[in-house]
Coordinates of C-alpha atoms in Angstrom, one line a residue:
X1 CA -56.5 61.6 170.3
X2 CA -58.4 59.8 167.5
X3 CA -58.5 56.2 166.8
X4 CA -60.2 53.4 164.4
X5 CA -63.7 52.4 165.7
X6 CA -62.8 49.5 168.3
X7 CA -65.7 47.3 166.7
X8 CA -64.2 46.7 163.5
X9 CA -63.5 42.8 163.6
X10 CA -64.4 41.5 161.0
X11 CA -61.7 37.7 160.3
X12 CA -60.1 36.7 157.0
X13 CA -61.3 34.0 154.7
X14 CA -61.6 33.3 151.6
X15 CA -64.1 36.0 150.3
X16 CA -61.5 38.5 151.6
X17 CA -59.8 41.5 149.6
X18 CA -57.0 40.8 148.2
X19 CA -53.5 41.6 150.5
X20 CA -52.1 45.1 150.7
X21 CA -48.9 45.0 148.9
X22 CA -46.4 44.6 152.1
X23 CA -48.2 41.7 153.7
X24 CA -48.2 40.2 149.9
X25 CA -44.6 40.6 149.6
X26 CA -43.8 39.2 153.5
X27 CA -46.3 37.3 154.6
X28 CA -48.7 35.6 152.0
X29 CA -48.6 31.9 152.0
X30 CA -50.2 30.0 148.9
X31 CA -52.8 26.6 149.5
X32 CA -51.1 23.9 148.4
X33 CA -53.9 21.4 149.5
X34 CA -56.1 20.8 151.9
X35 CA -54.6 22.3 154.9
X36 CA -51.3 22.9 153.3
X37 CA -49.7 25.9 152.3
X38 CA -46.4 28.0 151.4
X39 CA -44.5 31.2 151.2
X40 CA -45.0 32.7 148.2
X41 CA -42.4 35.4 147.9
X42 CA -39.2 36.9 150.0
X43 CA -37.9 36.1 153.0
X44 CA -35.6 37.8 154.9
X45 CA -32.9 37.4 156.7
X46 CA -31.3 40.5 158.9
X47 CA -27.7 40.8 158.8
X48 CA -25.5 38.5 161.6
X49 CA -29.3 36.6 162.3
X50 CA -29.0 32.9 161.9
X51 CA -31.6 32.5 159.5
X52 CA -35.0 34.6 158.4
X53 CA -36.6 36.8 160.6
X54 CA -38.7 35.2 163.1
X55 CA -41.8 37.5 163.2
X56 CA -42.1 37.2 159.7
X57 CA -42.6 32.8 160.2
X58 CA -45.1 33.7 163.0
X59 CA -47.0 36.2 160.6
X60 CA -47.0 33.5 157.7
X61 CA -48.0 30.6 160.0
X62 CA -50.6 32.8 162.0
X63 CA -51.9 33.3 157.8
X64 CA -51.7 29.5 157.1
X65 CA -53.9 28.6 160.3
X66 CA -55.9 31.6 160.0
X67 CA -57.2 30.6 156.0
X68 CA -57.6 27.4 157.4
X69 CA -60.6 28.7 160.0
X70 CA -64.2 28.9 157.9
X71 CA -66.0 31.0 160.3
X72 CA -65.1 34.9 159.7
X73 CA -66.5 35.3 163.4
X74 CA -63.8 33.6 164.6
X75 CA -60.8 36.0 165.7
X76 CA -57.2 34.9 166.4
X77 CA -56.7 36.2 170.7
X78 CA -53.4 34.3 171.0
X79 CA -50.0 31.9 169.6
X80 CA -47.7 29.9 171.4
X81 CA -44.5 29.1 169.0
X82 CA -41.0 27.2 169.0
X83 CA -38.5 28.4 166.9
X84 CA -36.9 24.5 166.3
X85 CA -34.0 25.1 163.5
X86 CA -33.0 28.6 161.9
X87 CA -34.8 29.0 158.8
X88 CA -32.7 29.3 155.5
X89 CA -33.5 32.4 153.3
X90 CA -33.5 30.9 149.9
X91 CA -35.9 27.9 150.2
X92 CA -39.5 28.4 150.6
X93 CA -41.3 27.3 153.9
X94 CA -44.2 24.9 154.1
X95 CA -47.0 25.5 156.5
X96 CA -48.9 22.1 157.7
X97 CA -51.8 22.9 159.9
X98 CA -53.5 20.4 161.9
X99 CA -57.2 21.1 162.5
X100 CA -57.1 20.5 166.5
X101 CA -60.7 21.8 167.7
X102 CA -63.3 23.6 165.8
X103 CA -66.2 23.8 169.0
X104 CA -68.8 26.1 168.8
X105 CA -67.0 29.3 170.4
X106 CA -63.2 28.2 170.1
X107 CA -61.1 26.4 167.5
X108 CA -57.4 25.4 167.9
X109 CA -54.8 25.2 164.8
X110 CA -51.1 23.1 165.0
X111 CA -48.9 24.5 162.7
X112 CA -45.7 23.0 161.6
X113 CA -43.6 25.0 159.2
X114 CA -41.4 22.8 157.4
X115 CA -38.0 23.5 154.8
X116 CA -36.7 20.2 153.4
X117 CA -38.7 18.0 155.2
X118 CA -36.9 19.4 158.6
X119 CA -39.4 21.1 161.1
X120 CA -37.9 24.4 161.5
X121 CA -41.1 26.3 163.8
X122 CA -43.9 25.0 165.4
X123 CA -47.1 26.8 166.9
X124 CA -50.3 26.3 168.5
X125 CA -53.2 28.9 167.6
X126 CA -56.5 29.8 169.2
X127 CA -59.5 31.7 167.8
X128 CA -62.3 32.4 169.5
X129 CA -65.5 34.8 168.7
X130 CA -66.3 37.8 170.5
X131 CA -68.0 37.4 174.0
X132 CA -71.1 39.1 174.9
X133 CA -70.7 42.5 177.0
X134 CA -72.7 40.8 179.9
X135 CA -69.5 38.4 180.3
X136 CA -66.9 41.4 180.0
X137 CA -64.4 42.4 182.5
X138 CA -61.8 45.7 182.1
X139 CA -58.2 45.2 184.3
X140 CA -55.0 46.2 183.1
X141 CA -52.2 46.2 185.9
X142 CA -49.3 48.4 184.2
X143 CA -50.6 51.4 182.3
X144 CA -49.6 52.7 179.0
X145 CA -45.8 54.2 179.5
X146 CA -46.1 58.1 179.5
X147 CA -43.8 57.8 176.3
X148 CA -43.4 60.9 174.0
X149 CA -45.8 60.2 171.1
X150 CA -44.1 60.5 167.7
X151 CA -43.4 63.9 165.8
X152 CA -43.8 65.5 169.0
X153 CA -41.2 67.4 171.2
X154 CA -39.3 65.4 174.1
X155 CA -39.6 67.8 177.1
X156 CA -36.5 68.2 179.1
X157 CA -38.1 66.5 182.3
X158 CA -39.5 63.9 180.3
X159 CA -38.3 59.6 181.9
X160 CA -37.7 58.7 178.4
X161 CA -34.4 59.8 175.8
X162 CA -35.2 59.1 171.8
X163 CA -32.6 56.6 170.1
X164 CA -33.4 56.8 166.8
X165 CA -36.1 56.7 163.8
X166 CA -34.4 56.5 160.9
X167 CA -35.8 52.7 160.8
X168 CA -36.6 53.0 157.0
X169 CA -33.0 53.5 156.2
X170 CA -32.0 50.4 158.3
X171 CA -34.7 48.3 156.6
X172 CA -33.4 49.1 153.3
X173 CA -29.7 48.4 154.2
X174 CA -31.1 45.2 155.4
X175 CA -33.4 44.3 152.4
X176 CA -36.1 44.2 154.3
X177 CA -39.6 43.9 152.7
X178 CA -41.3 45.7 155.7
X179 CA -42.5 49.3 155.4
X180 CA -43.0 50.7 159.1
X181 CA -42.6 54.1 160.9
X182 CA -40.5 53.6 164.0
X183 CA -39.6 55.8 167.2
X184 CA -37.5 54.2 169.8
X185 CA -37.0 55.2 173.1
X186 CA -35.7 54.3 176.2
X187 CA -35.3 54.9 180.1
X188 CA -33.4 58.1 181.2
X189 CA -31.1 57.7 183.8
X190 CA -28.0 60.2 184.9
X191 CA -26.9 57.1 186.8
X192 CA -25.7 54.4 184.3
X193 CA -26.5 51.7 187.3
X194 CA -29.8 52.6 187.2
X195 CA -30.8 52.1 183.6
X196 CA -33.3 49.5 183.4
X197 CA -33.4 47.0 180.8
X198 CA -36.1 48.4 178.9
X199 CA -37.0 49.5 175.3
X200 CA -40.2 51.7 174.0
X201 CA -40.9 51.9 170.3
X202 CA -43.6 53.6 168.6
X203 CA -44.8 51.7 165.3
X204 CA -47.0 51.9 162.6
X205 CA -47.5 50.1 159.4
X206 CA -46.9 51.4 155.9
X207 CA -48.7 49.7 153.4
X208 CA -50.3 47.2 155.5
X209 CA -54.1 46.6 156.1
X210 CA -56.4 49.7 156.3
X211 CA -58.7 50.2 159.1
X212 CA -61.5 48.6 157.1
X213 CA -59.3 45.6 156.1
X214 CA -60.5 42.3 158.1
X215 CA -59.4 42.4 161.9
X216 CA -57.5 39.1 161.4
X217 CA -54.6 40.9 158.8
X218 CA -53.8 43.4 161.4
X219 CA -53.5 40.9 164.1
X220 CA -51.2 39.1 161.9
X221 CA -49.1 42.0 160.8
X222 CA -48.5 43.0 164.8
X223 CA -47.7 39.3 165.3
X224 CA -44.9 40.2 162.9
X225 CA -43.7 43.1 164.8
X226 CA -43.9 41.5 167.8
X227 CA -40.8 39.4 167.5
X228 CA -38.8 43.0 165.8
X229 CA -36.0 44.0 168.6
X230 CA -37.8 41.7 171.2
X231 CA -33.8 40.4 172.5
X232 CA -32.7 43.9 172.9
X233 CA -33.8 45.4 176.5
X234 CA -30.4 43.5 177.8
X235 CA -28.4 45.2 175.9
X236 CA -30.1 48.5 177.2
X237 CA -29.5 47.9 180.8
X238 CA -25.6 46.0 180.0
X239 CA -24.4 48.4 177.2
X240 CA -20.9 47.0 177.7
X241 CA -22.6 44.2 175.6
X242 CA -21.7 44.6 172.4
X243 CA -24.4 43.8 169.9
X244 CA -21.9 43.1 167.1
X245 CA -19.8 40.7 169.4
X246 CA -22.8 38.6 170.9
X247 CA -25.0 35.9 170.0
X248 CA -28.8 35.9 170.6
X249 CA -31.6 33.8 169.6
X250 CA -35.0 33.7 170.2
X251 CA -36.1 30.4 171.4
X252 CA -40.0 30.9 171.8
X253 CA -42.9 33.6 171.1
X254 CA -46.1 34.5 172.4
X255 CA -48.7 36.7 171.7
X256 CA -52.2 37.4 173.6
X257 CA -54.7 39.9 172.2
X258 CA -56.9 41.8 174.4
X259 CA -58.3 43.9 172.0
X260 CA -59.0 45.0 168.3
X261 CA -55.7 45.8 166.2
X262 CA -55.4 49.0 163.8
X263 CA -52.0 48.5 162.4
X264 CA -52.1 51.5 160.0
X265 CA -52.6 53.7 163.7
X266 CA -49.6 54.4 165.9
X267 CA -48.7 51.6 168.6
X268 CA -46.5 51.6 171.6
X269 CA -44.3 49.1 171.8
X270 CA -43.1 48.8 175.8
X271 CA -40.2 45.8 175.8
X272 CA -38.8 44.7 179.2
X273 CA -36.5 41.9 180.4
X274 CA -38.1 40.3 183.2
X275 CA -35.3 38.1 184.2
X276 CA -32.1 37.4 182.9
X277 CA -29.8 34.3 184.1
X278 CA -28.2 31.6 183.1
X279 CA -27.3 33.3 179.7
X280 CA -31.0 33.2 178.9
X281 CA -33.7 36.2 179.6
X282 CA -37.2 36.2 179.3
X283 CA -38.1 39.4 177.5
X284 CA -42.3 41.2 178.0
X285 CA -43.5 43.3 175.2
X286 CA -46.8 45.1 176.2
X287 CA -48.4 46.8 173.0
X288 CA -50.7 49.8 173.7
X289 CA -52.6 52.0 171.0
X290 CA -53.0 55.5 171.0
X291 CA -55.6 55.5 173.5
X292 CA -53.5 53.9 175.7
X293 CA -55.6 50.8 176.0
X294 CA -53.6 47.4 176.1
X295 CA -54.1 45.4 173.0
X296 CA -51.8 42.4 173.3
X297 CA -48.9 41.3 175.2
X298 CA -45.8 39.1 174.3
X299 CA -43.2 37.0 175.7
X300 CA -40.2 35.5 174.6
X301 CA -37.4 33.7 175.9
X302 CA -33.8 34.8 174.2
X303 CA -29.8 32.9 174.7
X304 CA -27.7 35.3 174.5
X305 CA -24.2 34.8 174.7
X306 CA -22.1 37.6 175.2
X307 CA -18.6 39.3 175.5
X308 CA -18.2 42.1 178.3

């Protein structure tokens, strides 16, 4: 199966082409000053979600510290992030970035994203530039889910059941300003007791960056993604939880990548809940492409509360 040329990584800056229309729309932020910027245009918020969508404040603060790196060489390869407050739909965010390092192969960027003067998200980014093939090393412990790839035919023996894939019809019920294909699947078990809580979705990006679009845009369009449905594996293994009669929030996000992005390619999305106590759970998105190599992993830690 065919994929973009893994060399393509060419960063953002300020040379760049202008923004395909979705990532205008959701995740453009506006310079303000010197390393100080802000949302330009909508932000959503999903129905019963306590304030805007999460991936879509990591996308815009991965593009605030991102413009604020010079060096095109330099590549984003991971975020750690707070969510601090919920962020309120109808006031625009503004993205402070604090130049922590810029050394020679790696530069660090604090990000504070601020509404009314109240710290609603915090983050700490890394860039670095790509390392010579001498220093390269190849491991990957769990391989790429043997999920049904999309538009293709489930076989009858297959481990994994479709959900759904009408996503475009949810996002426009939700207002959402995000174009993607989605296929979801998940485990299939005759024994209910056995399901495992995991979730396997297949995206691509519609009207995103193009393969020939800096390496940085695609990185921060998955980074969006990466927060979409990241709660749910829970609810897959405990379907007795009703989604409509729980709370969950996401508490934190991080996102390591391993490899170059192609968001306008098909990527599998492979969700699991690692542990869940305590009313908390700490939910493991690996994200493969096509070719089944690994290109990043996230993590994040959910609250749910919830009615059996």
């Amino acid at each position: 199966m065919s994929t973009p040329d893994d060399t393509t990584t060419t960063s953002v800056n300020k040379s760049s082409p202008p923004l395909p229309t979705w990532m205008k729309l959701a995740v453009e932020v506006e310079a303000l000053g010197p390393n100080l910027y802000r949302s330009t245009d909508t932000l959503w918020k999903p129905k019963r979600a306590r304030g805007v969508f999460g991936g879509q404040v990591v996308a815009q603060a991965l593009m605030a510290a991102t413009k604020s790196v010079d060096d095109p060489d330099f590549l984003v390869h991971s975020m750690h992030s707070y969510y601090l407050n919920p962020t309120k739909p109808t006031v625009p965010v503004t993205y402070k970035v604090d130049k922590s390092k810029d050394g020679r192969n790696i530069c660090s960027r604090y990000v504070t994203a601020l509404q009314e003067d109240r710290a609603v998200f915090q983050c700490l980014a890394s860039f670095n530039k790509t390392q010579a093939e001498e220093f390269d090393v190849n491991h990957a412990w769990n391989p790429m889910p043997n999920v049904p790839f999309p538009g293709t035919a489930v076989p009858d023996d297959s481990d994994y059941v479709a959900i759904f894939k009408d996503f475009n019809t949810f996002a426009a019920h939700q207002r959402s300003p995000m174009s993607v294909d989605v296929y979801f699947y998940r485990d299939r078990f005759k024994n209910v007791g056995k399901i495992q809580p995991r979730l396997f979705l297949w995206i691509k990006v519609k009207g995103g960056p193009a393969q020939d679009d800096p390496q940085n845009l695609h990185r921060i369009a998955l980074a969006c993604f990466s927060d979409f449905l990241m709660p749910s594996p829970i609810f897959v293994k405990f379907p007795q939880m009703r989604r409509d009669r729980s709370f969950t929030t996401s508490l934190d996000h991080s996102i390591w990548f391993h490899a170059p992005v192609h968001v306008d390619q098909w990527h599998l999305f492979a969700l699991d809940c690692d542990r869940a106590v305590g009313g908390s759970a700490l939910n493991i998105c690996r994200i493969f492409n096509a070719n089944g190599t690994q290109v990043a992993t996230c993590t994040q830690e959910s609250l749910t509360r919830a009615k059996l």
